[in-house]
């Protein structure tokens, strides 16, 4: 153990794993719950649209994808943590990667939930809102994708870092 590779360095890597998984899952859960509320609201007025119109299920699926982003980053980070040969630099980079993916996933899930709830309810009265809903959901989903990309770029910075 040296100053570059202290025994507590893996803590920061595991904190990145936890942050990525927990925060992105919280966002996905919120998006799913909020969109589910909109779907039940749709079912109260037009029950035939719940399964007939796939538009009501799109926000739920897109929310679930956010959790997958966090899972991917968590698995990548966890695979690089080696006791005894893990540097403090890698720990901090992995913490930053986990936080970047986790927080953007939480923000994307929140946006998807709000948009999904509102647009699915509006679909009851006007079916033309479908295209607008898809566009807004795509832009909300991209927030999580940006976090995934940043986390992957950060993860590549640890290649070649040795104790």
PDB file of C-alpha atoms in Angstrom:
ATOM      1  CA  UNK A   1       0.000   0.000   0.000  1.00  0.00           C
ATOM      2  CA  UNK A   2       1.286   3.404  -1.000  1.00  0.00           C
ATOM      3  CA  UNK A   3      -0.025   6.945  -1.040  1.00  0.00           C
ATOM      4  CA  UNK A   4      -1.328   6.315  -4.541  1.00  0.00           C
ATOM      5  CA  UNK A   5      -3.119   3.111  -3.550  1.00  0.00           C
ATOM      6  CA  UNK A   6      -4.312   3.415   0.050  1.00  0.00           C
ATOM      7  CA  UNK A   7      -6.427   0.627   1.545  1.00  0.00           C
ATOM      8  CA  UNK A   8      -9.516   2.854   1.560  1.00  0.00           C
ATOM      9  CA  UNK A   9      -9.407   3.638  -2.185  1.00  0.00           C
ATOM     10  CA  UNK A  10     -11.956   0.939  -3.139  1.00  0.00           C
ATOM     11  CA  UNK A  11     -14.488   2.686  -0.887  1.00  0.00           C
ATOM     12  CA  UNK A  12     -14.803   5.498  -3.426  1.00  0.00           C
ATOM     13  CA  UNK A  13     -15.229   3.033  -6.279  1.00  0.00           C
ATOM     14  CA  UNK A  14     -17.951   1.181  -4.427  1.00  0.00           C
ATOM     15  CA  UNK A  15     -19.593   4.508  -3.587  1.00  0.00           C
ATOM     16  CA  UNK A  16     -19.692   5.173  -7.340  1.00  0.00           C
ATOM     17  CA  UNK A  17     -21.268   1.765  -7.915  1.00  0.00           C
ATOM     18  CA  UNK A  18     -23.915   2.464  -5.299  1.00  0.00           C
ATOM     19  CA  UNK A  19     -24.583   6.016  -6.499  1.00  0.00           C
ATOM     20  CA  UNK A  20     -25.047   4.916 -10.075  1.00  0.00           C
ATOM     21  CA  UNK A  21     -27.412   2.097  -9.223  1.00  0.00           C
ATOM     22  CA  UNK A  22     -29.387   3.779  -6.446  1.00  0.00           C
ATOM     23  CA  UNK A  23     -29.964   7.192  -8.002  1.00  0.00           C
ATOM     24  CA  UNK A  24     -30.795   5.910 -11.484  1.00  0.00           C
ATOM     25  CA  UNK A  25     -33.178   3.359  -9.985  1.00  0.00           C
ATOM     26  CA  UNK A  26     -34.884   6.047  -7.902  1.00  0.00           C
ATOM     27  CA  UNK A  27     -35.419   8.039 -11.099  1.00  0.00           C
ATOM     28  CA  UNK A  28     -36.739   4.996 -12.937  1.00  0.00           C
ATOM     29  CA  UNK A  29     -39.067   4.124 -10.063  1.00  0.00           C
ATOM     30  CA  UNK A  30     -40.434   7.650  -9.898  1.00  0.00           C
ATOM     31  CA  UNK A  31     -40.963   7.738 -13.658  1.00  0.00           C
ATOM     32  CA  UNK A  32     -42.724   4.389 -13.612  1.00  0.00           C
ATOM     33  CA  UNK A  33     -44.944   5.320 -10.665  1.00  0.00           C
ATOM     34  CA  UNK A  34     -45.881   8.730 -12.018  1.00  0.00           C
ATOM     35  CA  UNK A  35     -46.595   7.336 -15.498  1.00  0.00           C
ATOM     36  CA  UNK A  36     -48.596   4.510 -13.932  1.00  0.00           C
ATOM     37  CA  UNK A  37     -50.797   7.076 -12.232  1.00  0.00           C
ATOM     38  CA  UNK A  38     -51.487   8.595 -15.646  1.00  0.00           C
ATOM     39  CA  UNK A  39     -52.314   5.178 -17.087  1.00  0.00           C
ATOM     40  CA  UNK A  40     -54.843   4.490 -14.342  1.00  0.00           C
ATOM     41  CA  UNK A  41     -56.337   7.927 -14.980  1.00  0.00           C
ATOM     42  CA  UNK A  42     -56.640   6.992 -18.646  1.00  0.00           C
ATOM     43  CA  UNK A  43     -58.326   3.734 -17.657  1.00  0.00           C
ATOM     44  CA  UNK A  44     -60.997   5.541 -15.686  1.00  0.00           C
ATOM     45  CA  UNK A  45     -62.248   7.467 -18.694  1.00  0.00           C
ATOM     46  CA  UNK A  46     -61.329   5.274 -21.675  1.00  0.00           C
ATOM     47  CA  UNK A  47     -60.452   1.723 -20.539  1.00  0.00           C
ATOM     48  CA  UNK A  48     -60.207   0.478 -24.124  1.00  0.00           C
ATOM     49  CA  UNK A  49     -57.144   2.695 -24.684  1.00  0.00           C
ATOM     50  CA  UNK A  50     -54.982   1.089 -21.996  1.00  0.00           C
ATOM     51  CA  UNK A  51     -53.896  -1.920 -24.048  1.00  0.00           C
ATOM     52  CA  UNK A  52     -55.073  -0.751 -27.453  1.00  0.00           C
ATOM     53  CA  UNK A  53     -52.935   2.339 -27.535  1.00  0.00           C
ATOM     54  CA  UNK A  54     -49.330   1.453 -26.847  1.00  0.00           C
ATOM     55  CA  UNK A  55     -48.740   5.134 -26.148  1.00  0.00           C
ATOM     56  CA  UNK A  56     -49.829   4.668 -22.563  1.00  0.00           C
ATOM     57  CA  UNK A  57     -47.046   2.138 -21.895  1.00  0.00           C
ATOM     58  CA  UNK A  58     -44.181   4.004 -23.593  1.00  0.00           C
ATOM     59  CA  UNK A  59     -43.298   6.209 -20.578  1.00  0.00           C
ATOM     60  CA  UNK A  60     -43.112   3.140 -18.329  1.00  0.00           C
ATOM     61  CA  UNK A  61     -40.737   1.359 -20.718  1.00  0.00           C
ATOM     62  CA  UNK A  62     -38.575   4.454 -21.105  1.00  0.00           C
ATOM     63  CA  UNK A  63     -38.359   4.818 -17.330  1.00  0.00           C
ATOM     64  CA  UNK A  64     -37.117   1.258 -17.030  1.00  0.00           C
ATOM     65  CA  UNK A  65     -34.321   1.947 -19.500  1.00  0.00           C
ATOM     66  CA  UNK A  66     -32.953   4.580 -17.121  1.00  0.00           C
ATOM     67  CA  UNK A  67     -32.294   1.892 -14.504  1.00  0.00           C
ATOM     68  CA  UNK A  68     -30.429  -0.162 -17.114  1.00  0.00           C
ATOM     69  CA  UNK A  69     -28.018   2.756 -17.649  1.00  0.00           C
ATOM     70  CA  UNK A  70     -27.195   2.716 -13.948  1.00  0.00           C
ATOM     71  CA  UNK A  71     -26.769  -1.058 -13.990  1.00  0.00           C
ATOM     72  CA  UNK A  72     -24.322  -0.895 -16.904  1.00  0.00           C
ATOM     73  CA  UNK A  73     -22.151   1.718 -15.186  1.00  0.00           C
ATOM     74  CA  UNK A  74     -22.273  -0.158 -11.873  1.00  0.00           C
ATOM     75  CA  UNK A  75     -21.134  -3.401 -13.485  1.00  0.00           C
ATOM     76  CA  UNK A  76     -18.313  -1.657 -15.359  1.00  0.00           C
ATOM     77  CA  UNK A  77     -17.037   0.064 -12.237  1.00  0.00           C
ATOM     78  CA  UNK A  78     -17.356  -3.015 -10.015  1.00  0.00           C
ATOM     79  CA  UNK A  79     -15.407  -5.067 -12.547  1.00  0.00           C
ATOM     80  CA  UNK A  80     -12.388  -2.784 -12.220  1.00  0.00           C
ATOM     81  CA  UNK A  81     -12.140  -2.732  -8.431  1.00  0.00           C
ATOM     82  CA  UNK A  82      -9.264  -4.931  -7.313  1.00  0.00           C
ATOM     83  CA  UNK A  83      -8.222  -4.917  -3.639  1.00  0.00           C
ATOM     84  CA  UNK A  84      -4.585  -3.944  -3.170  1.00  0.00           C
ATOM     85  CA  UNK A  85      -4.087  -2.599  -6.687  1.00  0.00           C
ATOM     86  CA  UNK A  86      -6.806   0.042  -6.875  1.00  0.00           C
ATOM     87  CA  UNK A  87      -5.602   3.635  -6.951  1.00  0.00           C
ATOM     88  CA  UNK A  88      -7.191   6.610  -5.249  1.00  0.00           C
ATOM     89  CA  UNK A  89      -7.353   8.307  -8.656  1.00  0.00           C
ATOM     90  CA  UNK A  90      -9.447   5.435 -10.023  1.00  0.00           C
ATOM     91  CA  UNK A  91     -11.657   5.572  -6.940  1.00  0.00           C
ATOM     92  CA  UNK A  92     -12.413   9.248  -7.419  1.00  0.00           C
ATOM     93  CA  UNK A  93     -12.971   8.806 -11.155  1.00  0.00           C
ATOM     94  CA  UNK A  94     -15.377   5.942 -10.501  1.00  0.00           C
ATOM     95  CA  UNK A  95     -17.201   7.968  -7.864  1.00  0.00           C
ATOM     96  CA  UNK A  96     -17.613  10.803 -10.378  1.00  0.00           C
ATOM     97  CA  UNK A  97     -18.814   8.370 -13.048  1.00  0.00           C
ATOM     98  CA  UNK A  98     -21.368   6.834 -10.690  1.00  0.00           C
ATOM     99  CA  UNK A  99     -22.671  10.209  -9.577  1.00  0.00           C
ATOM    100  CA  UNK A 100     -22.878  11.483 -13.168  1.00  0.00           C
ATOM    101  CA  UNK A 101     -24.907   8.488 -14.299  1.00  0.00           C
ATOM    102  CA  UNK A 102     -27.010   8.337 -11.152  1.00  0.00           C
ATOM    103  CA  UNK A 103     -28.014  11.980 -10.963  1.00  0.00           C
ATOM    104  CA  UNK A 104     -28.776  12.289 -14.676  1.00  0.00           C
ATOM    105  CA  UNK A 105     -30.809   9.084 -14.419  1.00  0.00           C
ATOM    106  CA  UNK A 106     -32.761  10.513 -11.528  1.00  0.00           C
ATOM    107  CA  UNK A 107     -33.434  13.736 -13.455  1.00  0.00           C
ATOM    108  CA  UNK A 108     -34.449  11.825 -16.583  1.00  0.00           C
ATOM    109  CA  UNK A 109     -36.793   9.556 -14.633  1.00  0.00           C
ATOM    110  CA  UNK A 110     -38.411  12.560 -13.012  1.00  0.00           C
ATOM    111  CA  UNK A 111     -38.910  14.245 -16.395  1.00  0.00           C
ATOM    112  CA  UNK A 112     -40.277  11.070 -17.983  1.00  0.00           C
ATOM    113  CA  UNK A 113     -42.722  10.599 -15.110  1.00  0.00           C
ATOM    114  CA  UNK A 114     -44.113  14.119 -15.283  1.00  0.00           C
ATOM    115  CA  UNK A 115     -44.388  14.108 -19.077  1.00  0.00           C
ATOM    116  CA  UNK A 116     -45.759  10.572 -19.174  1.00  0.00           C
ATOM    117  CA  UNK A 117     -48.460  11.329 -16.623  1.00  0.00           C
ATOM    118  CA  UNK A 118     -49.570  14.551 -18.287  1.00  0.00           C
ATOM    119  CA  UNK A 119     -49.462  13.336 -21.866  1.00  0.00           C
ATOM    120  CA  UNK A 120     -51.197  10.009 -21.226  1.00  0.00           C
ATOM    121  CA  UNK A 121     -54.017  11.904 -19.527  1.00  0.00           C
ATOM    122  CA  UNK A 122     -54.168  14.369 -22.431  1.00  0.00           C
ATOM    123  CA  UNK A 123     -54.336  11.445 -24.860  1.00  0.00           C
ATOM    124  CA  UNK A 124     -57.829  10.723 -23.529  1.00  0.00           C
ATOM    125  CA  UNK A 125     -59.096  13.926 -25.093  1.00  0.00           C
ATOM    126  CA  UNK A 126     -56.776  14.415 -28.058  1.00  0.00           C
ATOM    127  CA  UNK A 127     -54.884  11.640 -29.841  1.00  0.00           C
ATOM    128  CA  UNK A 128     -52.681  14.120 -31.702  1.00  0.00           C
ATOM    129  CA  UNK A 129     -50.670  14.648 -28.523  1.00  0.00           C
ATOM    130  CA  UNK A 130     -48.980  11.261 -29.143  1.00  0.00           C
ATOM    131  CA  UNK A 131     -46.225  12.604 -31.420  1.00  0.00           C
ATOM    132  CA  UNK A 132     -45.499  15.476 -29.065  1.00  0.00           C
ATOM    133  CA  UNK A 133     -45.340  13.078 -26.126  1.00  0.00           C
ATOM    134  CA  UNK A 134     -42.830  10.840 -27.910  1.00  0.00           C
ATOM    135  CA  UNK A 135     -40.584  13.783 -28.786  1.00  0.00           C
ATOM    136  CA  UNK A 136     -40.574  15.121 -25.243  1.00  0.00           C
ATOM    137  CA  UNK A 137     -39.959  11.644 -23.816  1.00  0.00           C
ATOM    138  CA  UNK A 138     -37.004  11.165 -26.165  1.00  0.00           C
ATOM    139  CA  UNK A 139     -35.459  14.432 -25.013  1.00  0.00           C
ATOM    140  CA  UNK A 140     -36.019  13.418 -21.395  1.00  0.00           C
ATOM    141  CA  UNK A 141     -34.471   9.988 -21.988  1.00  0.00           C
ATOM    142  CA  UNK A 142     -31.424  11.561 -23.610  1.00  0.00           C
ATOM    143  CA  UNK A 143     -30.593  13.237 -20.287  1.00  0.00           C
ATOM    144  CA  UNK A 144     -29.914   9.809 -18.831  1.00  0.00           C
ATOM    145  CA  UNK A 145     -28.000   8.768 -21.928  1.00  0.00           C
ATOM    146  CA  UNK A 146     -25.722  11.804 -21.540  1.00  0.00           C
ATOM    147  CA  UNK A 147     -24.896  10.675 -18.020  1.00  0.00           C
ATOM    148  CA  UNK A 148     -24.127   7.174 -19.282  1.00  0.00           C
ATOM    149  CA  UNK A 149     -21.796   8.572 -21.953  1.00  0.00           C
ATOM    150  CA  UNK A 150     -19.975  10.792 -19.448  1.00  0.00           C
ATOM    151  CA  UNK A 151     -19.616   7.849 -17.066  1.00  0.00           C
ATOM    152  CA  UNK A 152     -18.169   5.671 -19.838  1.00  0.00           C
ATOM    153  CA  UNK A 153     -15.693   8.383 -20.827  1.00  0.00           C
ATOM    154  CA  UNK A 154     -14.654   8.825 -17.205  1.00  0.00           C
ATOM    155  CA  UNK A 155     -14.262   5.063 -16.831  1.00  0.00           C
ATOM    156  CA  UNK A 156     -11.819   4.945 -19.747  1.00  0.00           C
ATOM    157  CA  UNK A 157      -9.565   7.414 -17.903  1.00  0.00           C
ATOM    158  CA  UNK A 158      -8.703   4.684 -15.400  1.00  0.00           C
ATOM    159  CA  UNK A 159      -7.220   2.399 -18.068  1.00  0.00           C
ATOM    160  CA  UNK A 160      -3.494   2.109 -17.523  1.00  0.00           C
ATOM    161  CA  UNK A 161      -3.554   3.546 -13.988  1.00  0.00           C
ATOM    162  CA  UNK A 162      -1.514   1.176 -11.845  1.00  0.00           C
ATOM    163  CA  UNK A 163      -0.145   1.139  -8.341  1.00  0.00           C
TER     164      UNK A 163
END
